[in-house]
Amino acid sequence: DTAVSQTPKYLVTQMGNDKSIKCEQNLGHDTMYWYKQDSKKFLKIMFSYNNKELIINETVPNRFSPKSPDKAHLNLHINSLELGDSAVYFCASSQLTALNYGYTFGSGTRLTVV
Amino acid sequence: GQQLNQSPQSMFIQEGEDVSMNCTSSSIFNTWLWYKQDPGEGPVLLIALYKAGELTSNGRLTAQFGITRKDSFLNISASIPSDVGIYFCAGQVNQGGKLIFGQGTELSVKP
């Protein structure tokens, strides 16, 4: 049973298209995140939702819009894709009220914009 | 913004050798975490540190939370081929705050 699952695993698309990445967690966590990993493997937070409420919104182009229909799901929609959006996007979850602050990550979605 | 400086960037070692990597910051963190990322996978938590000065082990891995709260190190003893991967340090100021990651240390182990 995968704890944090993302779909799709790979996404190849043309510039200008709109695409979505889905994430679901079955850990009962109350907080979910989107991270972007660039070609140099640097991980940077994009968004965080706690119980469906946006709590962290880093400096991300407004072409990126997260949506959390419930606390087990956090989707990422990207409009007008650009070449520079190519990266691996990771979803993660954690339980804010737990003593253990560690995040559980999904296995990533490799987005390639051509 | 807050940044973590992780070193070294990469290491090539022989199987059986010990490995050490560290992370420093110009600002204080109240939680330090160490993750490992295998190719094609997401980072997996190895060790979490919650108190300044804390020394914690997980099998062959040992990590310490620096007394100044501005640094942490990870040691791997008697490395084996499956230790290959990218190791990330991460710091968090407050519960619920964002996790800031270091640049990663890519470890290669020669059998």
CSV table of C-alpha atoms in Angstrom, one decimal:
chain,number,residue,atom,x,y,z
A,1,ASP,CA,0.0,0.0,0.0
A,2,THR,CA,1.7,3.2,-1.2
A,3,ALA,CA,1.6,5.9,1.5
A,4,VAL,CA,1.9,8.9,-0.8
A,5,SER,CA,1.1,8.2,-4.5
A,6,GLN,CA,1.5,10.6,-7.4
A,7,THR,CA,0.2,10.3,-10.9
A,8,PRO,CA,1.5,10.3,-13.5
A,9,LYS,CA,5.1,9.2,-12.9
A,10,TYR,CA,6.2,10.7,-16.3
A,11,LEU,CA,4.6,13.6,-18.2
A,12,VAL,CA,5.9,14.8,-21.5
A,13,THR,CA,4.0,17.8,-23.0
A,14,GLN,CA,4.4,20.7,-25.4
A,15,MET,CA,4.9,24.3,-24.4
A,16,GLY,CA,1.7,26.2,-23.8
A,17,ASN,CA,-0.3,23.2,-22.7
A,18,ASP,CA,-2.1,22.9,-19.4
A,19,LYS,CA,-1.5,19.8,-17.3
A,20,SER,CA,-2.3,18.4,-13.8
A,21,ILE,CA,-0.5,16.2,-11.4
A,22,LYS,CA,-2.5,14.3,-8.7
A,23,CYS,CA,-1.4,13.3,-5.3
A,24,GLU,CA,-3.1,11.2,-2.6
A,25,GLN,CA,-1.9,10.1,0.8
A,26,ASN,CA,-3.4,7.3,2.9
A,27,LEU,CA,-1.4,8.1,6.1
A,28,GLY,CA,-4.2,10.2,7.7
A,29,HIS,CA,-1.8,13.2,7.7
A,30,ASP,CA,-3.3,16.7,7.9
A,31,THR,CA,-0.7,18.5,5.8
A,32,MET,CA,0.4,18.1,2.3
A,33,TYR,CA,3.1,19.8,0.2
A,34,TRP,CA,4.4,20.2,-3.3
A,35,TYR,CA,8.2,20.4,-3.9
A,36,LYS,CA,10.1,21.0,-7.1
A,37,GLN,CA,13.4,19.3,-7.7
A,38,ASP,CA,15.5,20.9,-10.5
A,39,SER,CA,18.2,19.4,-12.7
A,40,LYS,CA,20.8,20.0,-10.0
A,41,LYS,CA,18.7,18.0,-7.5
A,42,PHE,CA,17.8,21.0,-5.4
A,43,LEU,CA,14.5,20.6,-3.6
A,44,LYS,CA,12.4,23.7,-3.1
A,45,ILE,CA,9.0,24.0,-1.5
A,46,MET,CA,6.2,25.4,-3.6
A,47,PHE,CA,3.0,25.0,-1.6
A,48,SER,CA,1.6,23.6,1.6
A,49,TYR,CA,-2.0,22.8,2.6
A,50,ASN,CA,-3.2,22.0,6.1
A,51,ASN,CA,-6.7,20.5,6.3
A,52,LYS,CA,-7.5,21.9,2.8
A,53,GLU,CA,-6.3,25.4,3.7
A,54,LEU,CA,-3.3,27.0,2.0
A,55,ILE,CA,-0.6,27.7,4.6
A,56,ILE,CA,2.6,28.1,2.5
A,57,ASN,CA,2.7,29.7,-0.9
A,58,GLU,CA,6.3,30.3,-2.0
A,59,THR,CA,7.2,32.6,-4.9
A,60,VAL,CA,5.8,30.5,-7.6
A,61,PRO,CA,4.3,31.8,-10.9
A,62,ASN,CA,0.6,32.0,-10.7
A,63,ARG,CA,0.4,29.5,-13.6
A,64,PHE,CA,0.8,27.0,-10.8
A,65,SER,CA,-2.4,26.4,-8.9
A,66,PRO,CA,-2.8,23.8,-6.2
A,67,LYS,CA,-6.1,22.4,-5.2
A,68,SER,CA,-7.0,20.3,-2.2
A,69,PRO,CA,-10.5,18.8,-2.4
A,70,ASP,CA,-9.9,17.0,1.0
A,71,LYS,CA,-7.0,16.5,3.4
A,72,ALA,CA,-6.0,13.3,1.6
A,73,HIS,CA,-5.5,14.9,-1.8
A,74,LEU,CA,-3.5,17.7,-3.2
A,75,ASN,CA,-3.4,18.3,-6.9
A,76,LEU,CA,-1.2,20.6,-8.9
A,77,HIS,CA,-2.5,22.3,-12.0
A,78,ILE,CA,0.0,24.1,-14.3
A,79,ASN,CA,-1.2,26.4,-17.1
A,80,SER,CA,0.7,27.5,-20.2
A,81,LEU,CA,3.6,25.3,-19.6
A,82,GLU,CA,7.1,26.7,-20.2
A,83,LEU,CA,10.4,24.9,-20.9
A,84,GLY,CA,11.7,26.0,-17.5
A,85,ASP,CA,8.9,24.1,-15.8
A,86,SER,CA,10.7,20.8,-16.7
A,87,ALA,CA,11.6,19.2,-13.3
A,88,VAL,CA,10.6,16.5,-10.9
A,89,TYR,CA,7.7,17.4,-8.8
A,90,PHE,CA,7.3,15.7,-5.4
A,91,CYS,CA,4.2,15.6,-3.2
A,92,ALA,CA,4.7,15.0,0.5
A,93,SER,CA,2.6,14.8,3.6
A,94,SER,CA,3.1,15.2,7.4
A,95,GLN,CA,1.1,15.3,10.6
A,96,LEU,CA,1.5,18.8,12.1
A,97,THR,CA,0.4,17.7,15.6
A,98,ALA,CA,2.8,14.8,15.8
A,99,LEU,CA,6.1,15.0,17.6
A,100,ASN,CA,7.8,13.5,14.5
A,101,TYR,CA,8.0,16.4,12.0
A,102,GLY,CA,9.3,14.3,9.1
A,103,TYR,CA,7.6,14.4,5.8
A,104,THR,CA,6.7,11.3,3.7
A,105,PHE,CA,7.4,11.9,0.0
A,106,GLY,CA,5.8,10.4,-3.1
A,107,SER,CA,8.0,8.9,-5.8
A,108,GLY,CA,7.8,12.0,-8.0
A,109,THR,CA,6.4,13.1,-11.3
A,110,ARG,CA,9.0,13.9,-14.0
A,111,LEU,CA,7.7,16.7,-16.1
A,112,THR,CA,9.3,17.3,-19.5
A,113,VAL,CA,8.2,20.3,-21.5
A,114,VAL,CA,9.2,20.2,-25.2
B,1,GLY,CA,15.9,33.5,2.6
B,2,GLN,CA,17.1,30.6,4.8
B,3,GLN,CA,19.7,28.4,3.2
B,4,LEU,CA,21.5,25.2,4.1
B,5,ASN,CA,25.0,24.6,2.9
B,6,GLN,CA,25.7,20.9,2.5
B,7,SER,CA,29.1,19.4,1.9
B,8,PRO,CA,30.7,17.6,0.2
B,9,GLN,CA,28.6,17.8,-3.0
B,10,SER,CA,29.8,14.3,-4.0
B,11,MET,CA,31.9,11.5,-2.6
B,12,PHE,CA,33.5,8.4,-4.2
B,13,ILE,CA,34.5,5.8,-1.7
B,14,GLN,CA,35.4,2.2,-1.4
B,15,GLU,CA,33.1,-0.3,0.2
B,16,GLY,CA,33.8,-0.6,3.9
B,17,GLU,CA,34.9,3.0,4.3
B,18,ASP,CA,33.2,5.4,6.7
B,19,VAL,CA,31.5,8.5,5.3
B,20,SER,CA,30.9,11.9,6.8
B,21,MET,CA,28.8,14.8,5.5
B,22,ASN,CA,27.6,18.0,7.1
B,23,CYS,CA,25.2,20.8,6.8
B,24,THR,CA,25.5,24.4,8.1
B,25,SER,CA,23.2,27.3,8.2
B,26,SER,CA,23.5,31.0,9.0
B,27,SER,CA,20.2,30.8,11.0
B,28,ILE,CA,18.9,28.6,13.7
B,29,PHE,CA,16.8,25.5,13.0
B,30,ASN,CA,14.9,23.7,15.7
B,31,THR,CA,14.6,20.4,13.8
B,32,TRP,CA,17.2,18.7,11.6
B,33,LEU,CA,16.4,15.8,9.4
B,34,TRP,CA,18.5,13.6,7.1
B,35,TYR,CA,16.9,12.0,4.0
B,36,LYS,CA,18.2,9.6,1.3
B,37,GLN,CA,17.0,9.7,-2.3
B,38,ASP,CA,17.4,6.7,-4.6
B,39,PRO,CA,17.2,7.2,-8.4
B,40,GLY,CA,13.6,7.6,-9.6
B,41,GLU,CA,12.3,7.8,-6.0
B,42,GLY,CA,11.4,10.4,-3.5
B,43,PRO,CA,13.5,11.2,-0.4
B,44,VAL,CA,13.1,8.8,2.5
B,45,LEU,CA,13.6,9.9,6.1
B,46,LEU,CA,16.7,8.4,7.7
B,47,ILE,CA,17.1,10.3,11.0
B,48,ALA,CA,15.3,13.1,12.7
B,49,LEU,CA,16.9,15.3,15.4
B,50,TYR,CA,14.8,17.5,17.7
B,51,LYS,CA,17.2,18.8,20.4
B,52,ALA,CA,20.5,20.7,20.2
B,53,GLY,CA,23.4,18.4,21.0
B,54,GLU,CA,21.3,15.3,20.3
B,55,LEU,CA,23.1,12.3,18.8
B,56,THR,CA,21.0,9.7,17.2
B,57,SER,CA,21.8,6.4,15.5
B,58,ASN,CA,19.9,4.3,13.0
B,59,GLY,CA,21.9,1.1,12.2
B,60,ARG,CA,25.2,2.2,10.6
B,61,LEU,CA,24.0,5.8,10.4
B,62,THR,CA,24.7,8.4,13.1
B,63,ALA,CA,23.6,12.0,13.0
B,64,GLN,CA,24.1,14.9,15.4
B,65,PHE,CA,22.2,18.2,16.0
B,66,GLY,CA,24.8,20.9,16.5
B,67,ILE,CA,24.9,22.7,19.8
B,68,THR,CA,24.5,26.1,18.1
B,69,ARG,CA,21.4,24.8,16.2
B,70,LYS,CA,23.1,25.9,13.0
B,71,ASP,CA,24.6,22.7,11.9
B,72,SER,CA,24.3,18.9,11.7
B,73,PHE,CA,26.4,16.0,10.5
B,74,LEU,CA,25.7,12.5,9.2
B,75,ASN,CA,28.1,9.6,9.5
B,76,ILE,CA,27.8,6.3,7.7
B,77,SER,CA,30.0,3.5,9.0
B,78,ALA,CA,31.3,0.6,6.9
B,79,SER,CA,29.6,1.6,3.7
B,80,ILE,CA,28.0,-0.9,1.4
B,81,PRO,CA,27.0,-0.7,-2.3
B,82,SER,CA,23.3,0.0,-1.4
B,83,ASP,CA,24.3,3.2,0.4
B,84,VAL,CA,24.7,4.7,-3.0
B,85,GLY,CA,22.3,7.7,-3.5
B,86,ILE,CA,21.8,11.3,-2.7
B,87,TYR,CA,21.7,12.3,0.9
B,88,PHE,CA,19.9,15.5,1.9
B,89,CYS,CA,19.9,17.4,5.1
B,90,ALA,CA,16.8,19.4,5.9
B,91,GLY,CA,16.0,22.0,8.6
B,92,GLN,CA,12.8,23.3,10.0
B,93,VAL,CA,12.3,26.3,12.3
B,94,ASN,CA,8.9,25.5,13.7
B,95,GLN,CA,6.4,22.7,13.6
B,96,GLY,CA,4.3,23.3,10.6
B,97,GLY,CA,6.9,25.5,8.9
B,98,LYS,CA,8.5,24.6,5.7
B,99,LEU,CA,11.3,22.1,5.4
B,100,ILE,CA,14.4,23.7,3.9
B,101,PHE,CA,16.8,21.3,2.1
B,102,GLY,CA,20.5,21.3,1.6
B,103,GLN,CA,21.9,20.8,-1.9
B,104,GLY,CA,22.5,17.1,-1.4
B,105,THR,CA,25.6,14.9,-1.2
B,106,GLU,CA,25.8,12.3,-4.0
B,107,LEU,CA,27.5,9.1,-2.6
B,108,SER,CA,29.1,6.5,-4.9
B,109,VAL,CA,30.4,3.3,-3.3
B,110,LYS,CA,32.9,1.1,-5.2
B,111,PRO,CA,32.6,-2.6,-4.4
